mmCIF file of C-alpha atoms and ligand atoms in Angstrom:
data_model
loop_
_atom_site.group_PDB
_atom_site.id
_atom_site.type_symbol
_atom_site.label_atom_id
_atom_site.label_comp_id
_atom_site.label_asym_id
_atom_site.label_seq_id
_atom_site.Cartn_x
_atom_site.Cartn_y
_atom_site.Cartn_z
ATOM 1 C CA GLY A 1 0.023 -0.013 0.040
ATOM 2 C CA MET A 2 0.840 3.726 -0.044
ATOM 3 C CA GLU A 3 0.814 4.099 3.789
ATOM 4 C CA GLY A 4 4.006 4.877 5.572
ATOM 5 C CA ARG A 5 5.705 5.999 2.335
ATOM 6 C CA ALA A 6 7.269 9.508 2.240
ATOM 7 C CA ALA A 7 7.124 12.009 -0.670
ATOM 8 C CA LEU A 8 8.680 15.338 -1.531
ATOM 9 C CA VAL A 9 6.789 17.644 -3.927
ATOM 10 C CA THR A 10 8.630 20.610 -5.325
ATOM 11 C CA GLY A 11 6.568 23.827 -6.011
ATOM 12 C CA GLY A 12 4.145 22.066 -3.631
ATOM 13 C CA THR A 13 2.387 25.112 -2.194
ATOM 14 C CA SER A 14 0.589 26.263 -5.366
ATOM 15 C CA GLY A 15 -1.404 24.902 -8.359
ATOM 16 C CA ILE A 16 -0.430 21.433 -9.591
ATOM 17 C CA GLY A 17 2.175 20.758 -6.926
ATOM 18 C CA LEU A 18 -0.245 21.549 -4.073
ATOM 19 C CA ALA A 19 -2.979 19.314 -5.623
ATOM 20 C CA ILE A 20 -0.449 16.437 -6.029
ATOM 21 C CA ALA A 21 0.788 16.919 -2.390
ATOM 22 C CA GLN A 22 -2.805 16.929 -1.002
ATOM 23 C CA ARG A 23 -3.770 13.850 -3.008
ATOM 24 C CA LEU A 24 -0.604 11.888 -1.926
ATOM 25 C CA ALA A 25 -1.365 12.800 1.697
ATOM 26 C CA GLN A 26 -4.914 11.541 1.187
ATOM 27 C CA ASP A 27 -3.446 8.377 -0.200
ATOM 28 C CA GLY A 28 -1.689 7.940 3.155
ATOM 29 C CA LEU A 29 1.819 9.185 2.362
ATOM 30 C CA ARG A 30 3.886 11.562 4.633
ATOM 31 C CA VAL A 31 4.353 14.572 2.471
ATOM 32 C CA ALA A 32 6.806 17.503 2.421
ATOM 33 C CA VAL A 33 6.442 20.450 0.024
ATOM 34 C CA LEU A 34 9.429 22.345 -1.208
ATOM 35 C CA ASP A 35 8.941 25.984 -2.286
ATOM 36 C CA LEU A 36 10.532 29.391 -2.175
ATOM 37 C CA ASP A 37 10.658 30.460 1.461
ATOM 38 C CA ARG A 38 7.836 33.007 1.714
ATOM 39 C CA PRO A 39 5.413 33.434 4.680
ATOM 40 C CA GLN A 40 2.506 32.634 2.375
ATOM 41 C CA ALA A 41 4.046 29.350 1.161
ATOM 42 C CA ARG A 42 4.657 28.307 4.806
ATOM 43 C CA GLU A 43 1.059 29.127 5.703
ATOM 44 C CA VAL A 44 -0.301 27.091 2.832
ATOM 45 C CA ALA A 45 1.786 24.063 3.876
ATOM 46 C CA GLN A 46 0.790 24.442 7.477
ATOM 47 C CA ALA A 47 -2.895 24.785 6.566
ATOM 48 C CA HIS A 48 -2.756 21.502 4.680
ATOM 49 C CA GLY A 49 -0.735 19.611 7.333
ATOM 50 C CA LEU A 50 2.280 19.341 4.937
ATOM 51 C CA THR A 51 5.898 19.624 6.092
ATOM 52 C CA PHE A 52 7.408 22.772 4.542
ATOM 53 C CA ILE A 53 10.974 22.891 3.087
ATOM 54 C CA GLY A 54 12.047 26.353 2.095
ATOM 55 C CA ALA A 55 14.587 26.341 -0.778
ATOM 56 C CA ASP A 56 15.354 28.152 -4.045
ATOM 57 C CA LEU A 57 15.839 25.614 -6.777
ATOM 58 C CA SER A 58 17.819 27.866 -8.913
ATOM 59 C CA LEU A 59 20.684 27.331 -6.313
ATOM 60 C CA ARG A 60 22.607 24.038 -6.212
ATOM 61 C CA ALA A 61 23.398 24.346 -2.415
ATOM 62 C CA ASP A 62 19.686 24.816 -1.699
ATOM 63 C CA CYS A 63 18.881 21.568 -3.558
ATOM 64 C CA ARG A 64 21.340 19.603 -1.450
ATOM 65 C CA ARG A 65 20.186 21.143 1.884
ATOM 66 C CA ALA A 66 16.488 20.625 0.907
ATOM 67 C CA VAL A 67 17.107 16.861 0.462
ATOM 68 C CA ASP A 68 18.892 16.579 3.780
ATOM 69 C CA GLU A 69 16.145 18.468 5.531
ATOM 70 C CA THR A 70 13.428 16.338 3.877
ATOM 71 C CA VAL A 71 14.975 13.081 4.778
ATOM 72 C CA THR A 72 15.514 14.232 8.335
ATOM 73 C CA ALA A 73 11.875 15.482 8.593
ATOM 74 C CA LEU A 74 10.195 12.505 7.067
ATOM 75 C CA GLY A 75 12.666 9.763 8.232
ATOM 76 C CA GLY A 76 13.318 8.598 4.645
ATOM 77 C CA LEU A 77 12.116 9.280 1.130
ATOM 78 C CA ASP A 78 10.273 6.988 -1.348
ATOM 79 C CA VAL A 79 8.712 9.545 -3.814
ATOM 80 C CA LEU A 80 10.190 12.596 -5.557
ATOM 81 C CA VAL A 81 7.852 14.871 -7.634
ATOM 82 C CA ASN A 82 9.773 17.393 -9.622
ATOM 83 C CA ASN A 83 6.944 19.940 -10.288
ATOM 84 C CA ALA A 84 8.288 23.504 -9.567
ATOM 85 C CA GLY A 85 8.424 25.794 -12.597
ATOM 86 C CA PHE A 86 7.674 29.134 -14.084
ATOM 87 C CA GLN A 87 7.093 30.717 -17.411
ATOM 88 C CA HIS A 88 8.687 33.772 -19.152
ATOM 89 C CA ILE A 89 7.505 34.996 -22.572
ATOM 90 C CA ASP A 90 9.779 36.835 -24.961
ATOM 91 C CA PRO A 91 11.140 36.311 -28.404
ATOM 92 C CA ILE A 92 14.737 34.826 -28.466
ATOM 93 C CA ALA A 93 16.218 38.063 -29.764
ATOM 94 C CA ALA A 94 15.003 39.792 -26.551
ATOM 95 C CA PHE A 95 15.040 36.906 -24.113
ATOM 96 C CA PRO A 96 16.959 37.891 -20.892
ATOM 97 C CA GLU A 97 19.926 35.639 -20.381
ATOM 98 C CA ASP A 98 19.691 35.490 -16.611
ATOM 99 C CA THR A 99 16.033 34.360 -16.973
ATOM 100 C CA TRP A 100 17.172 31.600 -19.405
ATOM 101 C CA ASP A 101 19.745 30.415 -16.794
ATOM 102 C CA ALA A 102 17.259 30.444 -13.867
ATOM 103 C CA MET A 103 14.512 28.613 -15.857
ATOM 104 C CA LEU A 104 16.920 25.869 -17.063
ATOM 105 C CA HIS A 105 18.224 25.535 -13.427
ATOM 106 C CA VAL A 106 14.808 25.363 -11.828
ATOM 107 C CA MET A 107 13.110 23.090 -14.452
ATOM 108 C CA LEU A 108 15.926 20.759 -15.634
ATOM 109 C CA THR A 109 19.124 21.053 -13.424
ATOM 110 C CA ALA A 110 17.186 20.928 -10.144
ATOM 111 C CA PRO A 111 15.281 17.732 -11.175
ATOM 112 C CA PHE A 112 18.667 16.245 -12.024
ATOM 113 C CA LEU A 113 20.210 17.314 -8.697
ATOM 114 C CA LEU A 114 17.262 16.195 -6.642
ATOM 115 C CA SER A 115 17.225 12.839 -8.387
ATOM 116 C CA LYS A 116 20.886 12.496 -7.738
ATOM 117 C CA TYR A 117 20.760 13.422 -4.039
ATOM 118 C CA THR A 118 17.592 11.378 -3.265
ATOM 119 C CA TRP A 119 18.713 8.306 -5.338
ATOM 120 C CA PRO A 120 20.166 6.318 -2.311
ATOM 121 C CA HIS A 121 16.853 6.861 -0.519
ATOM 122 C CA LEU A 122 14.531 6.191 -3.443
ATOM 123 C CA THR A 123 16.172 2.941 -4.243
ATOM 124 C CA ARG A 124 15.917 1.587 -0.773
ATOM 125 C CA SER A 125 12.291 0.290 -0.729
ATOM 126 C CA GLY A 126 12.193 -1.375 -4.154
ATOM 127 C CA GLN A 127 9.081 0.692 -4.912
ATOM 128 C CA GLY A 128 10.587 4.248 -5.297
ATOM 129 C CA ARG A 129 9.046 6.746 -7.635
ATOM 130 C CA ILE A 130 10.190 9.866 -9.491
ATOM 131 C CA VAL A 131 7.419 11.760 -11.156
ATOM 132 C CA ASN A 132 8.553 14.707 -13.374
ATOM 133 C CA VAL A 133 5.932 17.292 -14.251
ATOM 134 C CA ALA A 134 6.826 18.219 -17.843
ATOM 135 C CA SER A 135 4.245 19.721 -20.195
ATOM 136 C CA ILE A 136 2.936 19.293 -23.687
ATOM 137 C CA HIS A 137 5.705 21.801 -24.284
ATOM 138 C CA GLY A 138 8.076 18.874 -23.682
ATOM 139 C CA HIS A 139 6.844 17.556 -27.035
ATOM 140 C CA VAL A 140 5.833 20.549 -29.158
ATOM 141 C CA ALA A 141 6.830 24.194 -29.404
ATOM 142 C CA SER A 142 5.045 27.580 -29.303
ATOM 143 C CA PRO A 143 6.699 30.865 -30.111
ATOM 144 C CA PHE A 144 8.218 33.015 -27.413
ATOM 145 C CA LYS A 145 8.731 30.176 -24.784
ATOM 146 C CA SER A 146 12.239 29.162 -25.718
ATOM 147 C CA ALA A 147 13.633 28.515 -22.167
ATOM 148 C CA TYR A 148 10.457 26.837 -20.962
ATOM 149 C CA ILE A 149 10.199 24.487 -23.944
ATOM 150 C CA SER A 150 13.936 23.643 -23.864
ATOM 151 C CA ALA A 151 13.820 22.820 -20.207
ATOM 152 C CA LYS A 152 10.690 20.694 -20.634
ATOM 153 C CA HIS A 153 12.104 18.809 -23.654
ATOM 154 C CA GLY A 154 15.243 18.224 -21.612
ATOM 155 C CA LEU A 155 13.232 16.893 -18.574
ATOM 156 C CA ILE A 156 11.721 14.238 -20.834
ATOM 157 C CA GLY A 157 15.229 13.131 -21.824
ATOM 158 C CA LEU A 158 16.252 13.072 -18.107
ATOM 159 C CA THR A 159 13.196 11.034 -17.386
ATOM 160 C CA ARG A 160 13.916 8.318 -19.864
ATOM 161 C CA THR A 161 17.658 8.178 -18.967
ATOM 162 C CA ALA A 162 16.819 7.857 -15.279
ATOM 163 C CA ALA A 163 14.194 5.207 -15.975
ATOM 164 C CA LEU A 164 16.872 2.965 -17.612
ATOM 165 C CA GLU A 165 19.252 3.368 -14.762
ATOM 166 C CA ALA A 166 16.680 2.855 -12.007
ATOM 167 C CA GLY A 167 14.871 -0.227 -13.283
ATOM 168 C CA GLU A 168 16.916 -2.821 -11.453
ATOM 169 C CA GLN A 169 16.074 -1.225 -8.150
ATOM 170 C CA GLY A 170 12.371 -1.002 -8.602
ATOM 171 C CA LEU A 171 12.533 2.802 -8.855
ATOM 172 C CA THR A 172 10.236 4.030 -11.647
ATOM 173 C CA VAL A 173 10.649 7.388 -13.423
ATOM 174 C CA ASN A 174 7.871 8.958 -15.476
ATOM 175 C CA ALA A 175 6.967 12.246 -16.891
ATOM 176 C CA ILE A 176 3.366 13.706 -16.887
ATOM 177 C CA CYS A 177 2.633 16.258 -19.687
ATOM 178 C CA PRO A 178 -0.381 18.434 -18.915
ATOM 179 C CA GLY A 179 -2.102 20.779 -21.347
ATOM 180 C CA TYR A 180 -3.352 23.997 -19.955
ATOM 181 C CA VAL A 181 -4.415 23.627 -16.256
ATOM 182 C CA ARG A 182 -6.237 26.316 -14.308
ATOM 183 C CA THR A 183 -3.552 27.451 -11.853
ATOM 184 C CA PRO A 184 -1.989 30.800 -10.739
ATOM 185 C CA LEU A 185 0.600 30.386 -13.535
ATOM 186 C CA VAL A 186 -2.078 30.107 -16.238
ATOM 187 C CA GLU A 187 -4.413 32.637 -14.757
ATOM 188 C CA GLY A 188 -1.509 35.167 -15.052
ATOM 189 C CA GLN A 189 -0.996 34.293 -18.665
ATOM 190 C CA ILE A 190 -4.694 34.597 -19.436
ATOM 191 C CA ALA A 191 -4.737 38.052 -17.983
ATOM 192 C CA ASP A 192 -1.519 39.137 -19.831
ATOM 193 C CA GLN A 193 -2.792 37.743 -23.136
ATOM 194 C CA ALA A 194 -6.107 39.535 -22.705
ATOM 195 C CA ARG A 195 -4.324 42.802 -22.139
ATOM 196 C CA THR A 196 -1.796 42.465 -25.017
ATOM 197 C CA ARG A 197 -4.271 41.031 -27.644
ATOM 198 C CA GLY A 198 -7.185 43.219 -26.636
ATOM 199 C CA LEU A 199 -9.415 40.256 -25.922
ATOM 200 C CA THR A 200 -11.612 39.231 -22.968
ATOM 201 C CA GLU A 201 -10.212 36.542 -20.672
ATOM 202 C CA GLN A 202 -13.022 34.164 -21.882
ATOM 203 C CA GLU A 203 -11.848 34.796 -25.506
ATOM 204 C CA VAL A 204 -8.159 34.154 -24.555
ATOM 205 C CA GLU A 205 -9.165 30.821 -22.981
ATOM 206 C CA GLN A 206 -11.349 29.563 -25.826
ATOM 207 C CA LYS A 207 -9.592 31.060 -28.946
ATOM 208 C CA VAL A 208 -5.951 31.207 -27.910
ATOM 209 C CA MET A 209 -5.210 28.635 -25.278
ATOM 210 C CA LEU A 210 -7.720 25.920 -26.204
ATOM 211 C CA GLU A 211 -7.518 26.449 -29.992
ATOM 212 C CA PRO A 212 -5.346 23.332 -30.603
ATOM 213 C CA ALA A 213 -7.296 21.251 -28.072
ATOM 214 C CA ALA A 214 -9.992 18.638 -28.819
ATOM 215 C CA ILE A 215 -11.707 19.292 -25.460
ATOM 216 C CA LYS A 216 -12.247 23.031 -25.029
ATOM 217 C CA ARG A 217 -12.056 23.213 -21.244
ATOM 218 C CA LEU A 218 -9.059 23.844 -19.007
ATOM 219 C CA LEU A 219 -7.839 21.016 -16.814
ATOM 220 C CA ASN A 220 -7.984 21.282 -13.023
ATOM 221 C CA PRO A 221 -4.974 20.583 -10.851
ATOM 222 C CA GLU A 222 -6.893 17.624 -9.224
ATOM 223 C CA ASP A 223 -6.934 15.944 -12.668
ATOM 224 C CA ILE A 224 -3.124 15.932 -12.751
ATOM 225 C CA ALA A 225 -2.966 14.823 -9.175
ATOM 226 C CA ALA A 226 -5.171 11.795 -9.954
ATOM 227 C CA LEU A 227 -2.685 10.606 -12.686
ATOM 228 C CA ALA A 228 0.312 11.235 -10.280
ATOM 229 C CA SER A 229 -1.447 9.144 -7.634
ATOM 230 C CA TYR A 230 -1.715 6.213 -9.959
ATOM 231 C CA VAL A 231 1.912 6.570 -11.133
ATOM 232 C CA VAL A 232 3.019 6.608 -7.470
ATOM 233 C CA SER A 233 0.868 3.587 -6.475
ATOM 234 C CA PRO A 234 2.282 0.081 -6.297
ATOM 235 C CA ALA A 235 -0.084 -0.945 -9.212
ATOM 236 C CA ALA A 236 2.050 1.207 -11.605
ATOM 237 C CA TRP A 237 5.246 -0.781 -10.851
ATOM 238 C CA GLY A 238 5.689 -1.759 -14.576
ATOM 239 C CA MET A 239 5.209 1.727 -15.951
ATOM 240 C CA THR A 240 8.668 3.467 -16.351
ATOM 241 C CA GLY A 241 10.252 5.886 -18.819
ATOM 242 C CA ALA A 242 6.698 6.747 -19.856
ATOM 243 C CA VAL A 243 5.706 10.262 -21.068
ATOM 244 C CA LEU A 244 2.072 10.521 -20.041
ATOM 245 C CA ASP A 245 -0.012 13.148 -21.926
ATOM 246 C CA LEU A 246 -3.092 14.578 -20.115
ATOM 247 C CA ASP A 247 -3.587 17.310 -22.730
ATOM 248 C CA LEU A 248 -7.272 17.614 -23.880
ATOM 249 C CA GLY A 249 -6.192 16.034 -27.188
ATOM 250 C CA TRP A 250 -3.657 18.899 -27.968
ATOM 251 C CA THR A 251 -0.897 16.523 -29.323
ATOM 252 C CA ALA A 252 -3.352 14.320 -31.207
ATOM 253 C CA ARG A 253 -3.071 16.616 -34.323
HETATM 254 P P1 LIG B 1 2.300 27.560 -10.038
HETATM 255 O O1 LIG B 1 2.929 28.940 -10.393
HETATM 256 O O2 LIG B 1 0.989 27.557 -9.500
HETATM 257 O O3 LIG B 1 3.223 26.750 -9.052
HETATM 258 C C1 LIG B 1 4.649 26.620 -9.334
HETATM 259 C C2 LIG B 1 5.335 26.600 -8.021
HETATM 260 O O4 LIG B 1 6.773 26.455 -8.250
HETATM 261 C C3 LIG B 1 5.152 27.805 -7.160
HETATM 262 O O5 LIG B 1 4.743 27.486 -5.839
HETATM 263 C C4 LIG B 1 6.583 28.498 -7.173
HETATM 264 O O6 LIG B 1 6.785 29.175 -6.046
HETATM 265 C C5 LIG B 1 7.401 27.260 -7.293
HETATM 266 N N1 LIG B 1 8.681 27.710 -7.735
HETATM 267 C C6 LIG B 1 9.105 28.508 -8.845
HETATM 268 N N2 LIG B 1 10.350 28.783 -8.877
HETATM 269 C C7 LIG B 1 10.940 28.174 -7.777
HETATM 270 C C8 LIG B 1 12.299 28.039 -7.285
HETATM 271 N N3 LIG B 1 13.258 28.728 -7.835
HETATM 272 N N4 LIG B 1 12.496 27.335 -6.183
HETATM 273 C C9 LIG B 1 11.437 26.658 -5.522
HETATM 274 N N5 LIG B 1 10.134 26.672 -5.983
HETATM 275 C C10 LIG B 1 9.898 27.527 -7.136
HETATM 276 O O7 LIG B 1 2.331 26.773 -11.390
HETATM 277 P P2 LIG B 1 1.617 25.398 -11.813
HETATM 278 O O8 LIG B 1 0.811 25.807 -13.040
HETATM 279 O O9 LIG B 1 1.043 24.628 -10.743
HETATM 280 O O10 LIG B 1 2.799 24.560 -12.524
HETATM 281 C C11 LIG B 1 3.445 23.538 -11.920
HETATM 282 C C12 LIG B 1 4.289 22.743 -12.958
HETATM 283 O O11 LIG B 1 3.393 22.257 -13.898
HETATM 284 C C13 LIG B 1 5.350 23.577 -13.619
HETATM 285 O O12 LIG B 1 6.544 22.828 -13.867
HETATM 286 C C14 LIG B 1 4.703 23.933 -14.950
HETATM 287 O O13 LIG B 1 5.619 24.112 -15.924
HETATM 288 C C15 LIG B 1 3.912 22.578 -15.175
HETATM 289 N N6 LIG B 1 2.747 22.692 -16.120
HETATM 290 C C16 LIG B 1 1.767 23.647 -15.863
HETATM 291 C C17 LIG B 1 0.761 23.740 -16.799
HETATM 292 C C18 LIG B 1 -0.468 24.632 -16.578
HETATM 293 O O14 LIG B 1 -1.222 24.756 -17.426
HETATM 294 N N7 LIG B 1 -0.580 25.232 -15.442
HETATM 295 C C19 LIG B 1 0.697 22.950 -17.986
HETATM 296 C C20 LIG B 1 1.777 22.093 -18.105
HETATM 297 C C21 LIG B 1 2.841 22.018 -17.310
#
C-alpha cells in the first residue's frame, strides 16, 4: 500500500504541486512540500498539514540542503515529484539571459540534482518513484517560450535516462505532460494575453489557449494529481520511462 511512504513535492504550495501533495497525503503518504521560502508558502503548507521545506531551486546548495532536511523531517524518502516551474515569454532576440539560466536551473538542473541526491533513499524500498511534471511543451513548441520549452524537452530526456538506470532497483521514473491547467501560472498568462491582444479573458481561454485542443475546457490541478497518484501507486510498478499526456487532445493533431 501507499501508507507509511514519504514524498517530496517541489513547487508544492501552489497549483498542480499543491494538488499532488494533497492527493498523496490523502493516499496515506507523509508529504513534504518544497517551495521558495515565503510566509504565504509556509502558511499554505501548514494549513494542509504538509511539512514545509524552504529552498530556491535555482541554487545548487539549496537543492542539497532541501534533500537533507526532507529526509530528516520524514525519516526517509520514497517518492520525488519534480513539479516546480515558471514561465517567461519573450522572443529569443530579446530573451533575458539570466532568466534563461534560472529557468533551465529550476526546471531541468534541479530535477537532475534532486534525483541524484535522493537516489540512495528512493532505491531503498524497491518501490521508489520519481514523477517529473513536464508539459505538452516537452513535445511541441510555441513561439516566445524558448527557455520553458527547452527545459521541458530536456526533462523528458532526463526522465527516460533515469528510468533506464533505475529499473533494477524497482524505482520508476515517469513524466506527466499536462495541457493547460487552471492554476495561478495560467491565470496570469490569461490576464497578460487579454491585455496584449485586446481580448476578454474568456476569448483568450477559448480562442488562444484551447484552440489546438479537442476538448475546449481547462484542466484542473486535481486531474493531474489523480494521474500522479496512480503513477506513485504500487499498481504502476511496470510503468517506467513513460511520457504521459493529459492534454485535452492537443498533441493528437
Ligand atoms: P504555479 O505557479 O501555481 O506553481 C509553481 C510553484 O513552483 C510555485 O509554488 C513556485 O513558488 C514554485 N517555484 C518556482 N520557482 C521556484 C524556485 N526557484 N524554487 C522553488 N520553488 C519554485 O504553477 P503550476 O501551473 O502549478 O505549474 C506547476 C508545474 O506544472 C510547472 O513545472 C509547470 O511548468 C507545469 N505545467 C503547468 C501547466 C499549466 O497549465 N498550469 C501545464 C503544463 C505544465
